[in-house]
Each structure stands twice: as C-alpha cells, then as structure tokens.
Amino acid sequence: VDIYSLHVDCRVTSRFAHTVITSRIVNRDNESREVSFEVELPKTAFITNFSMSIDGKVYPGIIKEKAAAQKEYDTAVSRGQSAGLVKIRDRKLELFHVSVSIAAASKVTFELTYEELLKRQLGKFELLLKVRPKQLVKHFQIDVHIFEPQGIRFLETDSTFMTNELTEALTKVQNETKAHILFKPTVDQQKINPELDETLLNGDFVVRYDVKREATAGDIQIVNGYFVHYFAPSEMPVFPKNVIFVIDRSGSMSGRKIEQTRDALLKILQDLRPEDHFSFITFNSKVAEWKSSLLPATEENVASAAAFVQTLSASGGTDISGALLRAVGVLDRAESLPERSVSMVILLTDGQPTAGETNVEVIQEKIQKAINGKYALFCLGFGFDVSYKFLEKMALSNGGIARRIYEKADAALQLQDFFQEVATPILTKIEMQYPENAIEGLTKSNFTLFFEGSELVVSGKISNGLDLLPVEIKAQSHTSDLTLKEEVNVKEKEQIFQDRRYIFGNFIERLWAYLTIQQLLEKAISAPEEDQKALEAQALELSLQYSFVTPLTSMVVTKPGDQQQGELANKPTEAG
C-alpha cells in the first residue's frame, strides 16, 4: 500500500485556522488490502468534514446529533467500541483513525478538514501540525498561509525532525500582513539515510507567531455582518498576587509524582515576585499548613519554602475539601496584603477525595460558598485517577480553570508552564461593552482576570444598517481604573477582507460559532442541571448548523456496501 501524495493545507485568517489534510493511497498489491488514514489534530479543534473517495466514488462523513447517531449505529458497532474513530492521544492532541478495504490496483483519497481559533499563550499563537506518514511519500507538502490584518510582528517555524537537508525543503515568504510557509521535501530528503527506505518525517511541525498591536482598545475585524474583537494590552503594571499552593501528598503521589511536584515547586518559587505573598497547604487524610499566614516572597522566605518543599513526602488518604477550606480561611484572615492584588488558590491532586468530606457535590457547594467570588481557584489533576469532571466544575465555578497534568517525563515542566500562564495578572474585572440594541449573539464579554501574554476574544453579529460600531472597555489595573473607547467604521473594516482569494468567506461567522459552542459547553459544566439542558441544546443546534464535530455531535463515516457499516467519529473530552 503506497501513500503517493500527502498534502496539509492550512489557512490562518486572523487567528482562525482552517486545515485540510488530503492523503492519496494506491493498493499496488494484486489482492484487496486494508488501508488506514490517521491524523493527529489539536484537541482544541473541531472536525468539520471528512470524505473518502474510492475509485471516484465519494463516501462522505455525515454530522448528526450524537445520541441519534449512536442509537442508529449501535447495532453495527460492536459493544465497547463506541469510542469510535477519535481518541485522546496526549495532552495536546487527539487521533482520528479510519481504515477501509480497497481492491487490488484501486486508489483511495482521504480528506479531513478541521478548524480552530488559535489561542494566544505567553505572547504567541501556536499552530501545531503533526507529521507521521510512516513511509516515504512521493508528493509530500505542507502549506501554511497566514493573513493577519493587524500585521505580523514575528514568525518562526520549529520542528522536532528537521535536518540540514530537510531545511532546504522549507521556504518562508512574508510581508507586513501575510506569510506563506511551504515545506516540500523530495523522497531523497525524506530518507533517514540513502540506503534505507525509512522516513525522517516523524514529529511536530510548529508555526509560532504574534501580531502587531496599537496601544488602544484592541482590534476589531468585520466580515459579512459578524465582528470579532481582540484585546491584548501589554506593558501594564503587574498585580501583586497572593497564592496558596494546596498540594496533595497522599500515598498515590509517592515516587515520581511527588518528585516532579517538588522540582516544579522549586522552580515556581523562583518565579515569584518580591511583592507577591504565598503559602503552602499540604494534605493527605490530615491537612497541614506550612505557616499560619501568607508570607511576602522575600529571598529569605522563598529559601525557607524551598527547604520545606524538599521535605515533601507522600502517604495516606486524600482530604481535598478540608485542604481547600483551610486555604480559603488563610486568605480570609490575611492582613496587610497589598490593597490592589489578586488572590488565587492552586490545587494539585492526583486522586478522588477519600478522607474528610468525600461527596463531590457537597465539596463543590462548600467551596463555592466559602470562596464566594473573592478568589480564583485553579485545579490541576495529575494523571488519570482524578475525577477531572469534579475538578473542572470546581475551577470553572470559582473563576479559574482546570488542567490535566500528564504523567510523562515533562510533568514538572507542564506544572511550571501552567504557573507561568497565571503568574502575571495585569487586569481584573474587565467589561467589554457594545451597543446593546445593535449586537446579537454576543459571546462572553465580561472577564475576571487578564494575564499578560494571553488575549481576550469577543464576537457577535452586527444588526443591519449600523455604520459605526462603538466599543468601550472598562477594567481595573494595579494602579488605576481604566476606560478605553474606540469606534470603528463597519464598511471600512469589511473592505479589508475583500479580494482575499484564499480566505474562506464567512470565517468570522464560523469563528463566532466555534467560540459560542466552546463557551456554551464550558458554561454547562458548572450550571445547575435545568440550565445545563438549555445550554447544551443551543450548542447542539449551532454544532449541526455549522457542521462541527463537538461533544454533542457525531460524524457517521460511511463505507462501501460490503464493509462494516457506519463508524462514528466523536469528540473526546478531557473529562471522558
């Protein structure tokens, strides 16, 4: 079986990435063979289309409501295989895999399309393409087109498999607002060595970039009546933070996990700023405070904390509730903290609550009542024995986020990276305001915290006949209360995207739908049950309308008549 052509075509228009992967395969054998198509795609992306064409006949993927698709195909799908064609691969990727049997000398073309909004982290956008053809490919090509009307500030490519020979196959053309990256290695360039038919192409191909920004109320772009507003202020004073690290030292953390936690905490301590305050609470069946109050991050206190971290060992049960309530108590009692500062609790656990209060609903309720909107709670789940759903609901209900830490060699680095993302809060209580009667379907526009290096994104539909779109942003910085205003000319903004041949016309509308679905699903996690249904119904309607494979829809992959019918491609979630 020979993959004679593999083309990855990716168009990024104003952070919204549209990727099409086309693989052409021929069966050179004289009997029928099973051929496979595998794509690793970012977890943050939604599949929007898939088709197989065998000897000219097209078998499309059809997107349906998940429950209906499941019911329809349960008879054909052998039990226990309902996870279907997509599964989680690692912390960034999921794997789409489909196989089909084709006759001798037959050709098949697989085509998969997915879309995602690139998220700014630590000052850059990252487009991750996984390259793993597992054989030499006669026509191999990666094309990345980027168009950023704000202007491209910097652009870099990075790859885990590049050699000097392969670098010659990479070209980069760039002007003020556009870039084209082409990677087109010949068969000889793909070889590990001239004698062997083994490929070097195995790993990540990454494009990182950032855009230029004027120091104003962000940037607004408009296409076909839909707008997107990007806001990422920089060079602002950083809020002092008051952080309590709540660290699980129950028996299951022993060995490598507690070592990696120690390594990460030692590095994180070095990243604290002198104006920050911090403390540690550790827990197994018992809850222990390192100090009875928060301490300023002086050199002396940081050194003393580092000595304490070195002594962390693991045994016993898991009293998550007791530990979190103790952390909230320390913040509640804290005196002499900087007046304008940001308080947060960072929980790291690898298991379910087994000591103290063990009912997760009760814990969630207690914590939410205790925090009462005053502090942000971040929950890090180490490995796969945690109830991720519980941690995610708790974090989202308390102004934070949850993240799974994968039990890999780089776990300490994953912990540090997470801390870096939340280490520099520069705005709080951000309200992005638009004329009420002129905008429909506005996505989330109030945010509790903004961290340096990230970006706030708001999108909506502008009602007809609006010539000027005024926006106002209110927020608090460390030193003052801000009000930023801007007014954009709708027609002028629409002009920017005229005559751009490689732009998929309604991309801001699709971006709006993508963002709305993501936010509805996130809201549903921490909503009361009766609201959950309504939020999910709304998200389902949009998923079907814009044909996205989301956790509420399935793609039914049809195959030639004589083969097992209808496999399902579902969207896996971190909570399973």
XYZ file of C-alpha atoms in Angstrom:
576
model
C 0.000 0.000 0.000
C 1.568 3.224 -1.165
C 0.767 6.759 0.022
C 1.746 8.608 -3.147
C 0.539 12.047 -2.078
C 0.035 13.771 1.281
C -0.922 17.421 1.410
C -1.529 19.521 4.517
C -3.123 22.819 3.594
C -3.637 25.268 6.411
C -5.058 28.790 6.121
C -4.978 31.011 9.156
C -7.058 34.155 8.810
C -6.988 36.425 11.813
C -6.178 33.542 14.249
C -8.866 31.254 12.808
C -7.190 28.188 11.326
C -8.778 26.025 8.652
C -6.769 22.852 7.941
C -7.374 20.327 5.172
C -5.378 17.088 5.089
C -5.523 15.080 1.878
C -3.935 11.655 1.539
C -3.933 9.682 -1.725
C -3.204 5.969 -1.484
C -2.933 3.213 -4.079
C -3.083 -0.523 -3.456
C -0.235 -1.888 -5.590
C -0.920 -5.452 -4.424
C -2.816 -7.958 -6.544
C -5.407 -8.589 -3.830
C -7.556 -6.295 -1.736
C -5.885 -4.622 1.234
C -6.863 -2.655 4.318
C -5.677 0.964 4.103
C -5.600 3.397 7.005
C -5.769 7.146 7.358
C -4.529 8.635 10.619
C -4.435 12.281 11.621
C -3.369 13.728 14.921
C -5.176 17.012 15.430
C -5.255 19.569 18.259
C -7.819 18.879 20.998
C -8.976 22.480 20.679
C -10.049 21.910 17.043
C -13.428 20.748 15.751
C -13.558 18.385 12.765
C -15.888 19.882 10.159
C -15.639 17.489 7.241
C -14.354 14.108 6.173
C -14.675 12.101 2.985
C -13.238 9.028 1.318
C -13.301 8.635 -2.393
C -12.619 5.157 -3.737
C -12.075 4.841 -7.466
C -14.001 8.061 -7.983
C -16.991 7.233 -5.731
C -17.301 9.562 -2.740
C -18.259 8.359 0.754
C -18.935 11.447 2.858
C -18.965 11.780 6.646
C -22.344 12.971 7.895
C -22.644 15.007 11.083
C -25.636 14.173 13.288
C -26.785 14.614 16.862
C -24.650 12.266 18.947
C -27.475 10.428 20.693
C -29.315 9.799 17.410
C -26.176 8.674 15.589
C -25.251 6.374 18.455
C -28.664 4.739 18.511
C -28.728 4.298 14.761
C -25.358 2.624 14.649
C -25.288 0.731 17.942
C -26.392 -2.407 16.185
C -23.454 -2.266 13.764
C -20.847 -1.053 16.193
C -19.629 -3.922 18.306
C -20.061 -3.225 22.013
C -17.260 -1.367 23.752
C -16.125 0.273 20.520
C -18.449 3.227 20.691
C -15.451 5.493 21.348
C -15.291 5.331 17.570
C -12.662 6.865 15.368
C -11.246 9.607 17.582
C -9.380 9.207 20.841
C -7.177 11.342 23.052
C -3.528 10.925 22.127
C -1.705 13.129 24.648
C -2.091 16.451 26.368
C -2.353 18.474 23.144
C -3.604 16.058 20.518
C -6.342 13.623 19.640
C -6.118 10.937 16.986
C -8.546 10.438 14.093
C -8.204 6.978 12.549
C -10.233 5.333 9.829
C -9.492 2.246 7.741
C -11.147 0.783 4.694
C -10.545 -2.230 2.499
C -9.804 -1.497 -1.173
C -9.457 -3.816 -4.160
C -6.215 -4.573 -5.989
C -4.899 -1.590 -8.001
C -7.601 0.646 -6.505
C -6.991 4.211 -5.355
C -8.480 5.982 -2.355
C -8.373 9.653 -1.399
C -8.999 10.620 2.222
C -9.757 14.211 3.100
C -10.192 15.612 6.615
C -10.964 19.238 7.494
C -10.804 20.797 10.935
C -10.990 24.326 12.331
C -9.823 26.063 15.463
C -9.258 29.505 16.919
C -5.584 29.817 17.821
C -5.217 30.856 21.426
C -2.535 33.299 22.482
C -0.371 31.907 25.282
C 2.734 33.530 26.751
C 2.814 36.096 23.951
C 2.371 33.874 20.909
C -0.026 31.879 18.784
C 0.946 28.311 18.001
C -0.166 26.220 15.067
C 0.747 22.577 15.662
C 0.795 20.117 12.772
C 1.686 16.521 13.466
C 3.629 14.783 10.720
C 3.778 10.983 10.750
C 3.353 9.391 7.284
C 5.233 6.205 8.399
C 6.593 5.794 4.861
C 8.278 7.791 2.101
C 5.764 9.881 0.154
C 6.393 10.883 -3.448
C 4.397 14.140 -3.236
C 4.599 15.462 0.307
C 3.682 19.062 1.014
C 2.741 21.323 3.916
C 1.328 24.735 3.004
C 0.581 27.309 5.685
C -0.933 30.653 4.641
C -1.350 33.291 7.325
C -3.215 36.566 6.927
C -3.275 38.921 9.919
C -4.657 42.399 9.104
C -3.029 43.783 12.276
C 0.376 42.904 10.835
C 2.700 40.031 11.703
C 5.135 41.009 14.470
C 7.256 37.863 14.322
C 7.001 34.425 12.771
C 9.020 31.276 13.394
C 8.828 27.634 12.416
C 10.084 24.841 14.554
C 10.192 21.116 14.045
C 11.257 18.076 16.012
C 12.607 16.253 12.943
C 14.452 18.926 10.918
C 17.875 18.112 9.477
C 20.117 20.329 7.352
C 18.887 18.560 4.196
C 15.243 19.000 5.191
C 15.753 22.717 5.935
C 16.400 23.155 2.212
C 12.838 21.963 1.553
C 11.392 24.721 3.748
C 10.612 28.183 2.379
C 9.073 31.164 4.113
C 7.726 34.227 2.292
C 6.442 37.072 4.385
C 5.270 40.662 4.091
C 3.558 43.061 6.504
C 0.277 41.135 6.903
C 0.743 37.836 5.052
C 3.013 34.825 5.254
C 3.316 31.618 3.293
C 5.301 28.684 4.655
C 5.960 25.794 2.305
C 7.608 22.515 3.284
C 8.079 20.215 0.294
C 10.796 17.579 0.797
C 11.724 15.235 -2.052
C 11.768 11.482 -1.441
C 15.571 11.602 -1.026
C 15.334 14.414 1.508
C 12.777 12.396 3.497
C 15.134 9.418 3.936
C 16.943 8.744 7.217
C 19.838 7.529 5.048
C 20.199 6.892 1.302
C 20.274 3.078 1.677
C 17.095 2.702 3.735
C 13.510 3.453 2.756
C 12.793 4.932 6.173
C 11.335 8.380 6.701
C 12.676 11.203 8.846
C 9.231 12.812 8.926
C 8.013 11.866 12.340
C 7.010 14.512 14.850
C 5.844 18.102 15.207
C 5.852 20.867 12.633
C 5.067 24.072 14.522
C 4.440 27.633 13.392
C 4.543 30.339 16.068
C 3.743 33.987 15.552
C 2.331 37.108 17.106
C 0.635 40.197 15.678
C 1.342 43.903 15.992
C -0.835 45.850 18.370
C -1.578 49.533 18.764
C -1.981 50.644 22.367
C -5.753 51.113 22.141
C -8.962 49.278 22.912
C -7.865 46.265 20.869
C -8.585 45.361 17.267
C -11.933 44.785 15.576
C -12.456 42.880 12.346
C -15.703 42.506 10.424
C -16.856 40.158 7.652
C -20.409 39.633 6.365
C -22.028 41.299 9.366
C -20.075 39.360 12.023
C -17.377 41.010 14.110
C -14.512 39.762 16.241
C -12.763 41.938 18.815
C -9.267 41.033 20.042
C -7.930 42.709 23.165
C -4.436 42.056 24.499
C -2.950 45.041 26.315
C 0.699 44.835 27.297
C 3.288 46.791 29.250
C 0.915 47.277 32.145
C 1.931 47.102 35.785
C 1.543 43.577 37.187
C -0.810 42.942 40.099
C 0.866 41.508 43.182
C -0.580 38.025 43.740
C -1.453 36.161 46.887
C -1.070 32.476 46.108
C -1.775 29.449 48.223
C -0.455 26.183 46.821
C -2.581 23.268 48.018
C -0.531 20.123 47.430
C -1.721 16.524 47.638
C 0.757 14.276 49.489
C -1.454 11.189 49.749
C 0.018 7.721 49.155
C -0.725 7.660 45.429
C 1.533 10.714 44.918
C 4.591 8.809 46.140
C 7.546 8.158 43.874
C 7.877 10.020 40.621
C 4.834 12.301 41.024
C 5.931 13.859 44.302
C 9.483 14.238 42.908
C 8.189 16.057 39.843
C 5.956 18.203 42.068
C 8.959 19.131 44.221
C 11.022 20.016 41.121
C 8.239 22.183 39.714
C 7.559 23.984 43.008
C 11.260 24.828 43.441
C 11.248 26.498 40.019
C 7.887 28.189 40.639
C 9.195 29.669 43.907
C 11.977 31.340 41.913
C 9.330 32.915 39.647
C 7.510 34.684 42.487
C 7.929 38.445 42.522
C 9.066 40.232 45.686
C 5.637 41.934 46.018
C 3.785 38.583 45.905
C 2.583 36.773 49.045
C 2.399 32.988 49.251
C 1.965 29.922 51.407
C 1.624 26.139 51.218
C -1.006 23.773 52.489
C -0.298 20.063 52.123
C -2.802 17.301 52.673
C -3.385 13.595 52.907
C -6.017 12.457 55.417
C -4.730 15.360 57.523
C -4.348 18.971 56.447
C -1.116 20.764 57.348
C -0.230 24.429 56.976
C 3.384 25.331 56.262
C 2.852 28.689 58.011
C -0.283 30.040 59.624
C -0.424 33.064 57.300
C 0.738 34.266 53.896
C 4.347 35.456 53.719
C 5.855 38.050 51.391
C 8.086 36.448 48.721
C 11.361 37.784 50.106
C 14.594 35.954 49.350
C 14.643 34.595 52.889
C 11.040 33.311 52.818
C 11.498 31.750 49.385
C 14.631 29.934 50.596
C 12.803 28.677 53.662
C 9.888 27.496 51.455
C 12.330 25.700 49.150
C 13.776 23.837 52.144
C 10.210 22.858 53.127
C 9.365 21.674 49.592
C 12.444 19.392 49.623
C 10.950 17.527 52.593
C 7.577 16.717 50.947
C 6.809 13.004 51.078
C 3.643 11.068 50.295
C 1.406 8.674 52.255
C -2.199 8.365 53.472
C -5.632 9.427 52.157
C -6.999 12.491 50.338
C -8.950 15.249 52.121
C -9.440 17.711 49.257
C -12.314 19.527 50.934
C -10.528 20.159 54.230
C -7.423 21.423 52.450
C -9.290 23.859 50.196
C -11.413 25.213 53.041
C -8.241 25.773 55.058
C -6.702 27.687 52.120
C -9.766 29.923 51.806
C -9.598 30.531 55.575
C -5.966 31.671 55.338
C -6.891 34.162 52.584
C -9.948 35.355 54.519
C -7.848 36.050 57.615
C -4.912 37.580 55.745
C -3.904 41.044 56.852
C -1.531 43.604 55.366
C -1.891 42.259 51.824
C -1.427 44.845 49.039
C -4.717 46.700 48.554
C -4.940 46.064 44.830
C -3.862 42.466 44.461
C -5.121 39.181 43.008
C -5.687 36.162 45.264
C -5.614 32.606 43.986
C -5.618 29.036 45.208
C -3.766 26.445 43.115
C -4.766 22.855 43.899
C -2.671 19.908 42.712
C -4.150 16.446 43.319
C -3.894 13.021 41.708
C -6.939 11.300 43.145
C -10.528 11.354 44.330
C -11.474 12.662 47.775
C -11.183 9.714 50.196
C -10.922 11.429 53.605
C -12.986 14.143 55.311
C -15.930 15.099 53.069
C -15.970 12.671 50.125
C -19.213 13.602 48.347
C -18.075 15.711 45.374
C -21.360 17.661 45.102
C -21.127 18.660 48.758
C -17.469 19.654 48.341
C -18.291 21.792 45.293
C -21.079 23.553 47.157
C -18.987 24.196 50.264
C -16.029 25.562 48.307
C -18.157 27.843 46.149
C -19.880 29.211 49.225
C -16.565 29.768 51.016
C -14.810 31.427 48.044
C -17.894 33.454 47.142
C -16.274 35.080 44.096
C -13.370 36.574 46.102
C -10.540 34.364 44.843
C -9.718 32.330 41.746
C -9.369 28.555 42.113
C -7.152 26.632 39.695
C -7.306 22.836 39.764
C -4.528 20.670 38.383
C -5.324 16.973 38.064
C -2.228 14.792 37.987
C -2.745 11.659 35.868
C -5.916 9.677 35.160
C -7.144 8.644 38.618
C -8.607 12.072 39.325
C -12.233 12.898 38.724
C -11.482 15.541 36.112
C -15.158 16.454 35.872
C -15.197 17.350 39.572
C -12.010 19.452 39.336
C -13.201 21.208 36.191
C -16.582 22.085 37.676
C -14.947 23.379 40.851
C -12.451 25.559 38.955
C -14.974 26.975 36.477
C -17.432 27.759 39.288
C -14.732 29.788 41.027
C -13.228 31.936 38.296
C -10.365 29.582 37.408
C -9.568 26.758 35.023
C -8.691 23.073 35.329
C -5.840 21.357 33.575
C -4.760 17.744 33.410
C -1.064 17.102 34.080
C 0.030 14.079 32.067
C 2.246 11.542 33.832
C 5.165 11.964 31.474
C 8.824 12.868 31.827
C 7.902 16.541 31.329
C 5.265 16.713 34.106
C 7.344 19.203 36.127
C 7.555 21.388 33.018
C 3.777 21.143 32.489
C 3.289 22.436 36.058
C 5.748 25.304 35.536
C 4.159 26.263 32.212
C 0.762 26.418 33.842
C 2.082 28.678 36.587
C 3.730 30.947 34.006
C 0.374 31.467 32.320
C -1.245 32.747 35.533
C 1.851 34.385 37.021
C 1.263 37.889 35.652
C -2.285 39.203 36.124
C -2.432 42.739 34.685
C -6.184 43.487 34.601
C -9.202 42.475 36.650
C -12.963 42.989 36.246
C -12.826 43.559 32.502
C -16.108 44.584 30.863
C -16.200 44.886 27.088
C -19.285 46.869 26.144
C -21.069 47.199 22.800
C -24.282 48.999 21.798
C -26.990 46.752 23.247
C -29.615 47.106 20.547
C -27.121 46.669 17.696
C -25.473 43.331 18.514
C -26.935 39.828 18.544
C -25.427 36.602 19.876
C -22.648 38.363 21.775
C -20.114 35.894 23.190
C -18.742 36.261 26.708
C -17.746 39.906 27.239
C -17.010 40.148 30.991
C -13.808 38.586 32.304
C -12.494 38.329 35.862
C -8.780 38.281 35.070
C -6.459 39.045 32.203
C -2.937 37.610 32.214
C -0.003 39.127 30.362
C 0.661 37.234 27.117
C -2.911 35.977 26.580
C -5.765 37.584 24.627
C -9.457 38.262 25.162
C -11.748 37.484 22.228
C -15.349 38.670 21.836
C -17.527 38.076 18.797
C -21.079 38.783 17.702
C -23.436 39.686 14.875
C -23.970 43.327 13.952
C -27.549 44.244 13.117
C -28.158 45.677 9.673
C -27.620 49.310 8.922
C -25.052 50.030 11.632
C -22.391 52.382 10.198
C -20.267 52.881 13.279
C -19.564 50.274 15.946
C -18.567 51.936 19.234
C -16.843 49.849 21.903
C -15.912 50.644 25.467
C -13.669 48.599 27.733
C -13.715 49.092 31.488
C -11.152 47.357 33.684
C -9.023 47.722 36.792
C -5.257 47.722 36.579
C -2.878 47.628 39.517
C -2.581 51.411 39.557
C -5.894 52.722 38.210
C -9.383 52.175 36.831
C -9.312 52.207 33.050
C -11.849 53.156 30.415
C -10.824 52.614 26.810
C -13.005 53.701 23.913
C -12.923 53.091 20.215
C -15.287 53.486 17.294
C -14.895 51.572 14.052
C -16.361 52.170 10.632
C -18.196 48.984 9.668
C -17.867 49.432 5.865
C -14.165 50.270 6.042
C -13.488 47.197 8.164
C -15.439 44.979 5.754
C -13.158 46.217 2.917
C -10.032 44.693 4.491
C -11.152 41.183 3.641
C -12.370 41.917 0.101
C -10.402 40.306 -2.762
C -8.584 37.913 -0.449
C -8.795 34.832 -2.596
C -7.573 32.380 -0.004
C -9.958 33.418 2.737
C -12.957 31.222 3.360
C -15.662 33.873 3.074
C -17.668 33.506 6.255
C -14.697 32.860 8.533
C -15.717 35.350 11.260
C -19.177 33.806 11.361
C -17.564 30.369 11.777
C -15.191 31.794 14.402
C -18.240 33.211 16.218
C -19.971 29.797 16.101
C -16.800 27.992 17.270
C -16.353 30.382 20.204
C -20.055 30.317 21.137
C -20.149 26.487 21.184
C -16.969 26.327 23.308
C -18.392 28.831 25.805
C -21.839 27.189 26.000
C -20.211 23.812 26.719
C -17.954 25.354 29.346
C -20.878 27.161 30.966
C -22.887 23.925 31.036
C -20.180 22.262 33.159
C -20.808 24.476 36.173
C -24.509 25.304 35.537
C -27.420 23.878 37.555
C -28.991 20.867 35.860
C -32.062 22.656 34.475
C -29.868 25.295 32.752
C -27.450 22.663 31.503
C -30.035 21.163 29.142
C -30.839 24.537 27.566
C -27.154 25.431 27.105
C -26.420 22.069 25.518
C -29.450 22.322 23.223
C -28.171 25.689 21.980
C -24.658 24.315 21.459
C -26.056 21.289 19.616
C -28.094 23.472 17.266
C -25.003 25.505 16.335
C -22.823 22.375 16.000
C -25.274 20.955 13.460
C -25.820 24.264 11.660
C -22.095 24.862 11.138
C -21.206 21.145 10.913
C -18.744 20.851 13.771
C -17.958 17.549 15.499
C -18.341 18.661 19.127
C -19.058 16.607 22.269
C -22.764 16.800 21.296
C -22.496 15.607 17.689
C -21.047 12.600 15.872
C -19.792 12.158 12.388
C -21.060 8.999 10.753
C -18.426 7.672 8.367
C -19.969 5.643 5.568
C -18.070 2.890 3.745
C -18.577 0.766 0.623
C -21.549 -1.600 0.980
C -19.728 -4.841 1.721
C -17.858 -3.457 4.748
C -18.844 -2.910 8.363
C -21.253 -0.038 8.208
C -21.081 3.352 9.758
C -18.337 4.038 12.197
C -18.666 7.045 14.478
C -16.241 9.889 14.946
C -16.977 11.537 18.293
C -15.207 14.399 20.027
C -13.452 13.089 23.148
C -13.319 15.426 26.162
C -10.756 15.601 28.947
C -13.478 14.621 31.435
C -14.187 11.470 29.388
